[in-house]
Coordinates of C-alpha atoms and ligand atoms in Angstrom, one line a residue:
M13 CA -7.1 -233.9 -92.0
P14 CA -9.7 -234.2 -89.4
S15 CA -8.7 -232.9 -86.0
V16 CA -7.8 -235.1 -83.1
F17 CA -9.8 -234.7 -80.0
T18 CA -7.8 -235.0 -76.7
H19 CA -9.3 -234.9 -73.4
E20 CA -8.0 -235.7 -69.9
F21 CA -10.7 -237.0 -67.4
N22 CA -9.6 -236.2 -64.1
T23 CA -13.0 -236.5 -62.0
P24 CA -13.8 -238.8 -59.1
A25 CA -16.1 -240.7 -61.5
Y26 CA -13.4 -241.7 -64.2
K27 CA -9.7 -240.8 -64.6
G28 CA -8.1 -241.2 -68.0
K29 CA -7.0 -239.7 -71.4
V30 CA -9.1 -240.2 -74.3
S31 CA -7.6 -239.2 -77.9
F32 CA -9.2 -239.7 -81.4
D33 CA -9.7 -238.6 -84.8
T34 CA -12.9 -236.8 -85.2
G35 CA -13.3 -237.2 -89.2
I36 CA -16.5 -238.9 -90.7
F37 CA -16.1 -242.7 -91.0
L38 CA -16.3 -243.2 -94.4
N39 CA -15.4 -246.7 -96.0
G40 CA -13.1 -247.4 -93.1
K41 CA -11.3 -244.3 -92.7
F42 CA -11.8 -240.9 -90.9
V43 CA -11.7 -238.0 -93.3
D44 CA -12.9 -234.5 -93.7
G45 CA -16.4 -233.6 -95.1
S46 CA -16.3 -232.7 -98.5
D47 CA -16.8 -229.0 -97.6
R48 CA -14.2 -229.2 -94.7
T49 CA -16.7 -227.4 -92.2
T50 CA -16.9 -228.6 -89.0
I51 CA -19.5 -228.9 -85.9
D52 CA -18.7 -227.4 -82.6
V53 CA -19.6 -229.6 -80.0
I54 CA -20.7 -228.1 -76.6
N55 CA -20.7 -229.2 -73.1
P56 CA -24.0 -228.8 -71.6
T57 CA -22.5 -228.5 -68.1
T58 CA -20.3 -225.0 -68.9
G59 CA -22.0 -224.2 -72.4
K60 CA -18.5 -224.2 -73.5
V61 CA -17.0 -225.8 -76.8
I62 CA -15.5 -229.3 -76.3
T63 CA -14.1 -229.7 -79.6
A64 CA -15.1 -229.5 -83.3
V65 CA -16.0 -232.6 -85.4
S66 CA -16.1 -233.0 -89.0
E67 CA -19.4 -232.1 -90.8
A68 CA -20.5 -234.3 -93.7
T69 CA -22.5 -233.1 -96.6
P70 CA -25.1 -234.6 -99.0
K71 CA -22.2 -235.2 -101.3
D72 CA -20.4 -237.5 -98.4
V73 CA -23.7 -239.2 -98.1
D74 CA -23.5 -240.4 -101.9
T75 CA -20.1 -241.5 -101.2
A76 CA -21.1 -243.2 -98.1
V77 CA -23.8 -245.1 -100.0
D78 CA -21.5 -246.1 -102.8
A79 CA -18.9 -247.5 -100.1
A80 CA -21.8 -249.2 -98.5
Q81 CA -23.1 -250.7 -101.5
K82 CA -19.7 -252.1 -102.7
A83 CA -19.0 -253.7 -99.2
F84 CA -22.7 -255.4 -99.5
D85 CA -21.9 -256.6 -103.0
T86 CA -18.6 -258.1 -102.5
V87 CA -17.7 -258.9 -98.7
W88 CA -21.1 -258.5 -96.7
G89 CA -24.8 -259.2 -97.5
L90 CA -25.0 -262.5 -98.9
N91 CA -21.4 -263.0 -99.1
A92 CA -20.7 -263.1 -95.4
T93 CA -21.8 -266.2 -93.4
G94 CA -24.2 -265.6 -90.2
T95 CA -21.2 -267.1 -88.1
Q96 CA -18.8 -264.4 -89.7
R97 CA -21.1 -261.7 -88.9
S98 CA -21.7 -263.1 -85.4
I99 CA -18.1 -263.3 -84.6
L100 CA -17.5 -259.5 -85.7
L101 CA -20.4 -258.6 -83.4
G102 CA -19.2 -260.3 -80.7
K103 CA -15.9 -258.6 -81.1
L104 CA -17.4 -255.3 -81.1
A105 CA -19.4 -256.0 -77.8
R106 CA -16.2 -257.0 -76.3
L107 CA -14.4 -253.8 -77.3
L108 CA -17.0 -251.7 -76.2
E109 CA -16.8 -253.6 -72.6
E110 CA -13.2 -252.9 -72.7
H111 CA -14.1 -249.2 -73.4
A112 CA -16.9 -248.9 -71.1
D113 CA -15.7 -246.4 -68.6
E114 CA -14.3 -244.2 -71.5
L115 CA -17.5 -244.0 -73.4
A116 CA -19.5 -243.5 -70.4
A117 CA -17.3 -240.4 -69.5
L118 CA -17.4 -239.0 -73.0
E119 CA -21.4 -239.6 -73.2
S120 CA -21.5 -237.8 -69.8
L121 CA -19.3 -234.9 -70.9
D122 CA -21.2 -234.5 -74.3
N123 CA -24.9 -235.3 -73.5
G124 CA -24.7 -234.3 -69.6
K125 CA -26.1 -237.4 -68.3
T126 CA -24.8 -238.7 -65.0
F127 CA -21.5 -241.1 -65.2
H128 CA -23.3 -243.5 -63.2
W129 CA -26.2 -243.9 -65.6
A130 CA -24.1 -243.6 -68.6
R131 CA -22.1 -246.7 -67.4
N132 CA -25.0 -248.7 -66.2
A133 CA -27.8 -247.8 -68.7
D134 CA -26.2 -246.5 -72.0
V135 CA -23.3 -248.2 -72.2
A136 CA -24.0 -251.3 -70.4
G137 CA -27.3 -251.4 -72.5
S138 CA -25.3 -250.9 -75.6
I139 CA -22.8 -254.0 -74.9
D140 CA -25.8 -256.3 -74.1
C141 CA -27.7 -255.1 -77.3
I142 CA -24.8 -255.8 -79.6
R143 CA -23.9 -259.3 -77.8
Y144 CA -27.8 -260.0 -78.2
Y145 CA -27.6 -259.3 -81.8
A146 CA -24.2 -261.4 -82.2
G147 CA -26.4 -264.4 -81.1
W148 CA -28.9 -263.9 -83.9
A149 CA -26.5 -263.4 -86.8
D150 CA -26.3 -267.2 -87.5
K151 CA -30.0 -267.8 -86.7
I152 CA -31.6 -265.9 -89.4
S153 CA -33.9 -268.4 -91.3
G154 CA -37.0 -268.6 -93.3
Q155 CA -39.6 -271.5 -93.6
V156 CA -40.5 -274.2 -95.9
Q157 CA -44.1 -273.9 -96.8
E158 CA -46.0 -277.3 -97.8
T159 CA -47.6 -276.5 -100.8
S160 CA -47.7 -279.6 -102.8
E161 CA -45.4 -283.0 -103.3
A162 CA -45.0 -281.4 -106.9
K163 CA -43.1 -278.4 -105.5
L164 CA -40.7 -277.2 -103.0
T165 CA -41.5 -273.8 -101.5
Y166 CA -39.8 -271.5 -98.9
T167 CA -38.8 -268.4 -97.9
R168 CA -35.5 -266.5 -97.3
H169 CA -35.1 -263.6 -95.1
E170 CA -32.5 -261.6 -97.1
P171 CA -30.8 -258.5 -96.2
I172 CA -32.2 -255.5 -97.7
G173 CA -28.9 -253.9 -98.6
V174 CA -27.8 -250.1 -97.9
V175 CA -29.7 -248.9 -95.0
G176 CA -30.0 -245.4 -93.6
Q177 CA -30.1 -244.9 -89.7
I178 CA -30.7 -241.6 -88.2
I179 CA -30.5 -241.3 -84.5
P180 CA -31.1 -238.7 -81.8
W181 CA -29.0 -237.0 -78.8
N182 CA -30.8 -238.3 -75.8
F183 CA -29.1 -241.9 -75.7
P184 CA -26.4 -241.4 -78.2
L185 CA -24.6 -244.5 -77.9
L186 CA -27.6 -246.7 -76.9
M187 CA -29.6 -245.7 -80.0
L188 CA -26.5 -246.7 -82.2
A189 CA -26.7 -250.1 -80.7
W190 CA -30.1 -250.5 -81.1
K191 CA -29.5 -249.4 -84.8
I192 CA -26.5 -251.3 -85.9
G193 CA -27.1 -254.5 -83.9
P194 CA -30.1 -256.0 -86.0
A195 CA -28.8 -254.3 -89.0
L196 CA -25.5 -255.9 -89.0
A197 CA -26.7 -259.3 -87.8
T198 CA -28.9 -259.6 -90.9
G199 CA -26.1 -258.4 -93.1
N200 CA -27.0 -255.1 -94.1
A201 CA -24.4 -252.4 -95.0
I202 CA -25.2 -249.1 -93.0
V203 CA -24.9 -245.3 -93.2
L204 CA -25.5 -243.7 -90.0
K205 CA -26.0 -240.3 -88.9
P206 CA -25.7 -239.3 -84.9
S207 CA -27.2 -236.3 -83.6
E208 CA -24.9 -233.1 -84.4
F209 CA -25.4 -232.1 -80.7
T210 CA -24.0 -235.5 -79.6
P211 CA -21.5 -237.0 -82.0
L212 CA -18.6 -238.2 -79.9
T213 CA -19.6 -241.3 -78.7
A214 CA -20.6 -242.6 -82.2
I215 CA -17.4 -241.5 -83.4
R216 CA -15.4 -243.1 -80.9
V217 CA -17.2 -246.2 -81.4
S218 CA -16.3 -246.0 -85.2
H219 CA -12.9 -246.6 -84.3
L220 CA -13.9 -249.4 -82.2
I221 CA -15.8 -251.1 -85.3
N222 CA -12.4 -250.7 -87.4
E223 CA -10.5 -252.5 -84.5
A224 CA -13.1 -255.3 -84.6
G225 CA -12.4 -256.1 -88.2
F226 CA -15.7 -255.1 -89.9
P227 CA -14.7 -254.8 -93.7
P228 CA -14.3 -251.0 -94.9
G229 CA -17.8 -249.8 -96.0
V230 CA -19.9 -252.2 -94.1
V231 CA -20.7 -249.3 -91.3
N232 CA -20.1 -245.6 -92.4
I233 CA -20.8 -243.2 -89.4
I234 CA -21.1 -239.7 -90.8
T235 CA -21.6 -236.5 -88.3
G236 CA -23.9 -233.8 -90.0
Y237 CA -27.0 -231.8 -89.8
G238 CA -30.6 -233.1 -90.1
N239 CA -31.7 -230.8 -92.8
T240 CA -28.5 -231.5 -94.8
V241 CA -27.4 -235.0 -94.0
G242 CA -30.5 -236.4 -92.7
N243 CA -32.3 -235.1 -95.4
A244 CA -30.3 -236.7 -97.9
I245 CA -30.3 -240.1 -96.2
A246 CA -34.0 -239.8 -96.2
H247 CA -34.2 -238.7 -100.0
H248 CA -31.8 -241.1 -101.1
M249 CA -32.5 -243.3 -104.3
K250 CA -30.0 -245.9 -103.4
I251 CA -31.1 -246.4 -99.5
E252 CA -33.7 -248.9 -99.5
K253 CA -34.5 -248.5 -95.9
V254 CA -34.3 -245.7 -93.4
A255 CA -34.8 -246.5 -89.7
F256 CA -35.4 -243.0 -87.5
T257 CA -35.7 -242.3 -84.0
G258 CA -36.4 -238.7 -83.1
S259 CA -39.3 -236.2 -82.9
T260 CA -42.8 -236.9 -84.4
L261 CA -42.3 -233.8 -86.3
V262 CA -39.1 -235.0 -88.0
G263 CA -40.6 -238.6 -88.5
R264 CA -43.1 -237.3 -90.6
K265 CA -40.7 -235.6 -92.9
V266 CA -38.7 -238.8 -93.0
M267 CA -41.6 -240.7 -94.2
E268 CA -42.7 -238.0 -96.6
A269 CA -39.2 -238.0 -98.2
S270 CA -39.5 -241.9 -98.6
A271 CA -42.9 -241.4 -100.4
K272 CA -41.2 -238.5 -102.6
S273 CA -38.0 -240.7 -103.4
N274 CA -37.8 -244.2 -103.8
L275 CA -40.5 -245.5 -101.3
K276 CA -38.1 -246.9 -99.2
N277 CA -39.3 -249.1 -96.0
V278 CA -39.4 -246.7 -92.9
T279 CA -39.3 -247.7 -89.5
L280 CA -40.1 -244.6 -86.9
E281 CA -39.4 -244.4 -83.0
L282 CA -40.8 -241.4 -81.9
G283 CA -42.0 -239.1 -79.1
G284 CA -44.2 -240.0 -76.2
K285 CA -46.4 -238.3 -73.6
S286 CA -46.7 -241.5 -71.2
P287 CA -49.2 -241.8 -68.7
N288 CA -48.0 -243.2 -65.4
I289 CA -51.0 -244.7 -63.3
I290 CA -51.0 -244.9 -59.5
F291 CA -54.0 -246.5 -57.8
D292 CA -54.9 -246.2 -54.1
D293 CA -53.5 -249.6 -53.2
A294 CA -50.0 -249.1 -54.5
D295 CA -47.1 -249.3 -52.4
L296 CA -46.7 -245.5 -52.0
D297 CA -42.9 -245.4 -51.1
Q298 CA -42.3 -247.3 -54.2
A299 CA -44.7 -245.5 -56.5
V300 CA -43.1 -242.2 -55.6
N301 CA -39.6 -243.6 -56.0
W302 CA -40.6 -244.9 -59.6
A303 CA -42.6 -242.0 -60.4
A304 CA -39.5 -239.5 -59.8
F305 CA -37.3 -242.0 -61.8
G306 CA -40.0 -242.0 -64.7
I307 CA -40.0 -238.3 -65.2
F308 CA -36.7 -237.0 -64.1
W309 CA -34.4 -240.0 -65.2
N310 CA -31.9 -238.8 -67.7
Q311 CA -33.2 -235.1 -67.1
G312 CA -36.4 -236.0 -68.5
Q313 CA -35.0 -236.5 -71.9
T314 CA -36.6 -240.0 -72.4
C315 CA -39.2 -240.7 -74.9
C316 CA -40.9 -243.2 -72.7
A317 CA -40.9 -240.8 -69.8
G318 CA -44.0 -241.1 -67.5
S319 CA -44.5 -237.4 -67.9
R320 CA -48.4 -237.5 -66.9
I321 CA -48.6 -238.8 -63.5
L322 CA -52.3 -240.0 -62.9
V323 CA -52.9 -240.4 -59.1
Q324 CA -56.1 -241.8 -57.5
E325 CA -57.8 -239.1 -55.4
G326 CA -57.7 -241.4 -52.0
I327 CA -54.0 -241.0 -52.1
Y328 CA -53.6 -237.9 -54.2
D329 CA -52.8 -235.6 -51.3
E330 CA -50.0 -237.9 -49.5
F331 CA -48.5 -238.9 -53.0
L332 CA -48.1 -235.2 -54.0
K333 CA -46.6 -234.5 -50.6
R334 CA -44.0 -237.2 -50.9
F335 CA -43.5 -236.7 -54.7
T336 CA -42.8 -232.9 -54.2
E337 CA -40.2 -233.7 -51.4
K338 CA -38.6 -236.1 -53.5
A339 CA -38.1 -233.8 -56.6
R340 CA -36.7 -231.3 -54.1
S341 CA -34.2 -233.5 -52.8
I342 CA -32.7 -234.3 -56.2
K343 CA -29.2 -232.9 -56.5
L344 CA -28.2 -231.1 -59.6
G345 CA -24.6 -230.7 -60.7
D346 CA -21.8 -231.8 -62.7
P347 CA -22.6 -235.1 -64.3
L348 CA -19.1 -236.6 -63.7
D349 CA -19.3 -236.1 -60.1
P350 CA -20.7 -239.4 -58.2
Q351 CA -22.8 -237.3 -55.9
T352 CA -25.2 -235.7 -58.9
A353 CA -28.5 -237.3 -59.5
Q354 CA -29.4 -234.9 -62.4
G355 CA -27.1 -233.0 -65.0
P356 CA -27.8 -230.6 -67.5
Q357 CA -30.3 -230.6 -70.4
V358 CA -28.3 -231.6 -73.7
S359 CA -28.2 -228.0 -75.4
E360 CA -29.2 -224.5 -75.1
I361 CA -32.1 -225.0 -77.6
Q362 CA -33.3 -227.9 -75.4
F363 CA -33.1 -226.0 -72.3
N364 CA -35.0 -223.0 -74.0
R365 CA -37.7 -225.3 -75.3
I366 CA -38.2 -226.6 -71.9
M367 CA -38.1 -223.0 -70.3
D368 CA -40.9 -222.0 -72.6
Y369 CA -43.1 -224.8 -72.0
I370 CA -42.8 -224.2 -68.1
K371 CA -43.7 -220.5 -68.7
S372 CA -46.7 -221.7 -71.0
G373 CA -47.8 -224.1 -67.8
K374 CA -47.6 -221.0 -65.5
E375 CA -49.4 -218.7 -68.1
A376 CA -52.0 -221.1 -68.4
G377 CA -52.9 -221.3 -64.8
A378 CA -51.4 -224.4 -63.7
K379 CA -49.7 -224.7 -60.2
V380 CA -45.8 -225.2 -59.9
E381 CA -45.6 -227.7 -56.8
A382 CA -41.8 -228.1 -57.1
G383 CA -38.9 -226.5 -59.4
G384 CA -40.0 -224.4 -62.3
Q385 CA -36.7 -222.5 -62.4
R386 CA -33.4 -222.5 -64.0
Q387 CA -30.7 -223.8 -61.6
G388 CA -27.6 -221.8 -61.4
T389 CA -26.3 -219.4 -64.0
E390 CA -23.9 -221.8 -66.1
G391 CA -24.9 -224.7 -68.2
Y392 CA -28.4 -225.9 -68.9
F393 CA -29.6 -227.0 -65.5
I394 CA -33.4 -227.0 -65.1
Q395 CA -35.0 -227.9 -61.6
P396 CA -37.2 -231.1 -61.3
T397 CA -40.7 -229.3 -62.0
I398 CA -44.1 -230.5 -60.8
F399 CA -47.3 -229.0 -62.1
T400 CA -50.8 -229.7 -60.7
N401 CA -54.0 -227.9 -61.4
T402 CA -53.7 -228.5 -65.0
S403 CA -56.7 -229.0 -67.8
P404 CA -56.4 -231.6 -70.6
D405 CA -56.1 -229.0 -73.1
M406 CA -52.9 -227.3 -71.6
K407 CA -49.8 -227.6 -73.8
I408 CA -48.0 -229.2 -70.8
V409 CA -50.4 -232.0 -70.6
Q410 CA -50.7 -232.5 -74.4
E411 CA -47.0 -232.1 -75.7
E412 CA -43.8 -234.0 -75.2
I413 CA -41.9 -231.5 -73.1
F414 CA -38.4 -233.9 -73.1
G415 CA -37.3 -232.1 -69.9
P416 CA -37.6 -232.7 -66.0
V417 CA -41.2 -231.5 -65.9
G418 CA -44.3 -233.8 -65.1
V419 CA -47.7 -232.9 -64.4
V420 CA -49.9 -234.6 -61.8
I421 CA -53.6 -235.4 -62.4
K422 CA -56.2 -236.6 -60.2
F423 CA -58.5 -239.6 -61.3
K424 CA -61.6 -241.8 -59.9
D425 CA -61.6 -245.2 -61.0
E426 CA -60.3 -247.4 -63.6
D427 CA -62.7 -246.2 -66.4
D428 CA -61.9 -242.7 -65.8
V429 CA -58.0 -243.2 -65.7
V430 CA -58.0 -245.4 -68.9
R431 CA -59.9 -242.7 -70.4
Q432 CA -57.5 -239.9 -69.6
A433 CA -54.3 -241.9 -70.0
N434 CA -55.5 -242.9 -73.8
D435 CA -56.4 -239.1 -74.4
T436 CA -53.3 -238.3 -76.5
F437 CA -52.2 -238.9 -80.0
Y438 CA -48.9 -240.7 -78.7
G439 CA -48.9 -244.2 -77.7
L440 CA -45.0 -245.2 -76.7
A441 CA -45.4 -246.5 -73.3
A442 CA -47.7 -246.5 -70.0
A443 CA -47.3 -247.6 -66.4
V444 CA -49.5 -248.8 -63.9
F445 CA -48.8 -249.0 -59.8
T446 CA -51.3 -251.4 -57.9
Q447 CA -51.0 -254.3 -55.5
N448 CA -54.2 -255.9 -57.3
L449 CA -53.2 -258.2 -59.9
S450 CA -56.2 -258.3 -61.6
R451 CA -56.3 -254.4 -61.7
A452 CA -52.8 -254.4 -62.9
I453 CA -53.2 -256.8 -65.9
K454 CA -56.7 -255.4 -67.1
T455 CA -55.6 -251.7 -66.9
A456 CA -52.2 -252.8 -68.8
H457 CA -54.2 -254.5 -71.5
R458 CA -56.4 -251.4 -71.9
L459 CA -53.7 -248.9 -72.2
K460 CA -53.0 -247.8 -76.0
A461 CA -49.3 -248.3 -75.7
G462 CA -46.3 -250.3 -77.3
T463 CA -45.0 -251.0 -73.6
A464 CA -47.1 -251.2 -70.2
W465 CA -44.9 -251.4 -67.2
V466 CA -46.9 -252.9 -64.1
N467 CA -45.0 -251.6 -60.6
C468 CA -42.0 -250.3 -62.4
I469 CA -41.2 -247.8 -65.3
N470 CA -38.4 -247.3 -67.8
Q471 CA -37.2 -250.8 -68.0
L472 CA -36.0 -252.0 -71.2
N473 CA -34.2 -255.3 -72.2
S474 CA -32.4 -256.1 -75.6
N475 CA -34.8 -259.2 -76.0
V476 CA -37.9 -257.5 -75.6
P477 CA -39.6 -255.1 -78.3
F478 CA -39.9 -251.3 -78.0
G479 CA -41.9 -249.3 -80.3
G480 CA -45.1 -247.0 -80.2
F481 CA -48.7 -247.2 -81.2
K482 CA -50.3 -244.6 -82.9
Q483 CA -48.1 -241.4 -83.6
S484 CA -45.3 -242.6 -81.4
G485 CA -44.0 -244.7 -84.1
I486 CA -44.0 -247.5 -86.6
G487 CA -42.5 -250.9 -86.3
R488 CA -40.4 -252.3 -83.3
E489 CA -37.0 -252.2 -82.1
L490 CA -34.9 -254.7 -80.0
G491 CA -35.6 -258.5 -79.6
E492 CA -36.3 -260.6 -82.4
Y493 CA -39.1 -258.2 -83.8
A494 CA -36.1 -255.7 -84.9
L495 CA -34.7 -258.3 -87.5
L496 CA -38.1 -257.9 -89.5
N497 CA -36.9 -254.4 -90.1
Y498 CA -33.8 -255.4 -91.7
T499 CA -34.8 -258.3 -93.9
A500 CA -36.6 -258.8 -97.2
V501 CA -38.8 -261.8 -97.5
K502 CA -38.3 -263.6 -100.6
A503 CA -40.4 -266.7 -101.6
V504 CA -39.0 -269.4 -103.8
H505 CA -41.1 -271.8 -105.7
I506 CA -39.2 -274.7 -107.2
N507 CA -41.1 -277.1 -109.7
L508 CA -40.3 -280.7 -108.7
D509 CA -43.1 -282.4 -110.9
I510 CA -45.4 -280.1 -112.3
K511 CA -45.7 -280.6 -116.3
L512 CA -47.8 -278.0 -118.6
Ligands
NAD626 P1 -35.1 -234.7 -83.9 O1 -36.3 -235.4 -84.4 O2 -35.0 -233.2 -83.8 O3 -33.6 -235.1 -84.5 C1 -33.5 -236.7 -84.5 C2 -32.5 -236.7 -85.4 O4 -32.9 -236.5 -86.9 C3 -30.9 -236.2 -85.3 O5 -30.1 -236.9 -86.0 C4 -31.4 -234.7 -86.4 O6 -30.2 -234.4 -86.9 C5 -32.3 -235.7 -87.7 N1 -33.1 -234.7 -88.5 C6 -33.5 -233.4 -88.0 N2 -34.0 -233.0 -89.1 C7 -34.0 -233.9 -90.3 C8 -34.6 -233.8 -91.5 N3 -35.2 -233.1 -92.0 N4 -34.6 -235.2 -92.1 C9 -33.9 -236.3 -91.4 N5 -33.4 -236.1 -90.2 C10 -33.5 -235.1 -89.8 O7 -35.1 -235.4 -82.4 P2 -34.1 -235.1 -81.1 O8 -34.3 -233.7 -80.6 O9 -32.7 -235.3 -81.6 O10 -34.6 -236.1 -80.4 C11 -35.9 -236.0 -79.1 C12 -36.8 -237.2 -80.1 O11 -36.5 -238.2 -80.0 C13 -38.0 -236.9 -78.7 O12 -39.2 -236.5 -79.5 C14 -37.9 -238.5 -78.1 O13 -39.1 -238.9 -77.7 C15 -37.2 -239.1 -79.4 N6 -37.1 -240.2 -79.3 C16 -37.7 -241.6 -79.2 C17 -37.1 -242.7 -79.0 C18 -38.0 -243.9 -79.1 O14 -37.4 -245.0 -79.2 N7 -39.4 -244.0 -79.5 C19 -35.8 -242.8 -78.4 C20 -35.2 -241.6 -78.2 C21 -35.6 -240.4 -78.6

């Protein structure tokens, strides 16, 4: 029997008790994994174990796929109308809303993000996303193509079937919503694997999926490790599509697995090293605030973080002074304390990875303008860190650090900054700060990135597509665009009057 996780929150941000089964969610039930092993879930604020959740195995992936296929063939897929799917998604959105504070507290406990942002970004964004796709479920349609009067030709956008979804730990609930929303709206059945580091909200939401009334097997959520369960999903011969969000390194493996198995359709949302460009004529106070939000928000564990801050030479010194002061003023602490602006990194592994990058920057001769150290002795806290005096070949300039570490780089003019900004194999996002409209638009258009922000950063909406150019990904999530990931287009030709 899977264990029950019980936790009493008694913090200024949230007071209340949570209690739920932590089994893998297979065919509408919460069960142990086939090996009856568990995964410890660690609180990054203390480094201590919160609970243990059931660990799925590749055998459980097979069981989940069979359950999903059966549901798809009998009660879901083409057997459920768009209206029915819309009603269920709408119910799920309402249940998420009813449990919003509880989900935010769980996310905060498990991931280390502040309750404030967990509630106002992760949970609010997830509710919005599921509600948005509830709206799409009864609006999936093909087209009629005018070919000849002797023929009727049209397309259908059919659900693909059983889809695999693999998500990371930085926005556990939000990434789940981005994945299941469009997949369910279009009638697919799901086998989803959350990150082994942050499984709690996905498990809690599995209970809400049951409560909303989705037929058993339509959604299966199985916690397990990447190299076992994730690998089994990516290689599975009966999974027709896999959607992956995570690192570029693992994204490559997922694509390779598709090529080596059944050529399943692959969408990838990967990493970034996004430029944040600040021109001389920017509103400096606003640029400083947004630049700090761009790199330090969510402990810097944001795929589209503005981690390369490019500042025009005329304001460079003043910007750096104010930006450094801002970084030093950020209050680190317990993410469930409303006074806290920055929580711990998600895990010891991630903490060590970031500290290694900081070390490599120092060793390569970059200058630490702020931070550069661990904060405290308990948990995985890292001070907001700013480097200057970098060169383009340094690891801290080239690679995604995925922590609260930014590099500030000087530029001369538009051509210079566009060249520097695009000098990366990533292309997820970019931001431009200027009060000159024509410069803003021209620069935004010249940047090779899937998202370009002007006078803001890290802004996302459920109805606006998000995804990467270059090695930041394939395909788009969110918006109408995401529906394309989950439908197979069939052309139907009907002979009305052609005789042979
Ligand atoms: P990760 O690549 O290590 O893991 C992502 C998921 O893949 C996890 O569930 C993991 O268990 C699984 N996995 C690991 N090895 C696997 C394998 N061999 N086969 C199949 N699955 C496997 O990434 P992470 O550390 O969890 O997340 C951080 C990364 O995610 C960063 O690079 C970040 O930029 C990226 N990210 C991108 C977006 C986006 O929308 N572009 C959003 C969030 C995070």
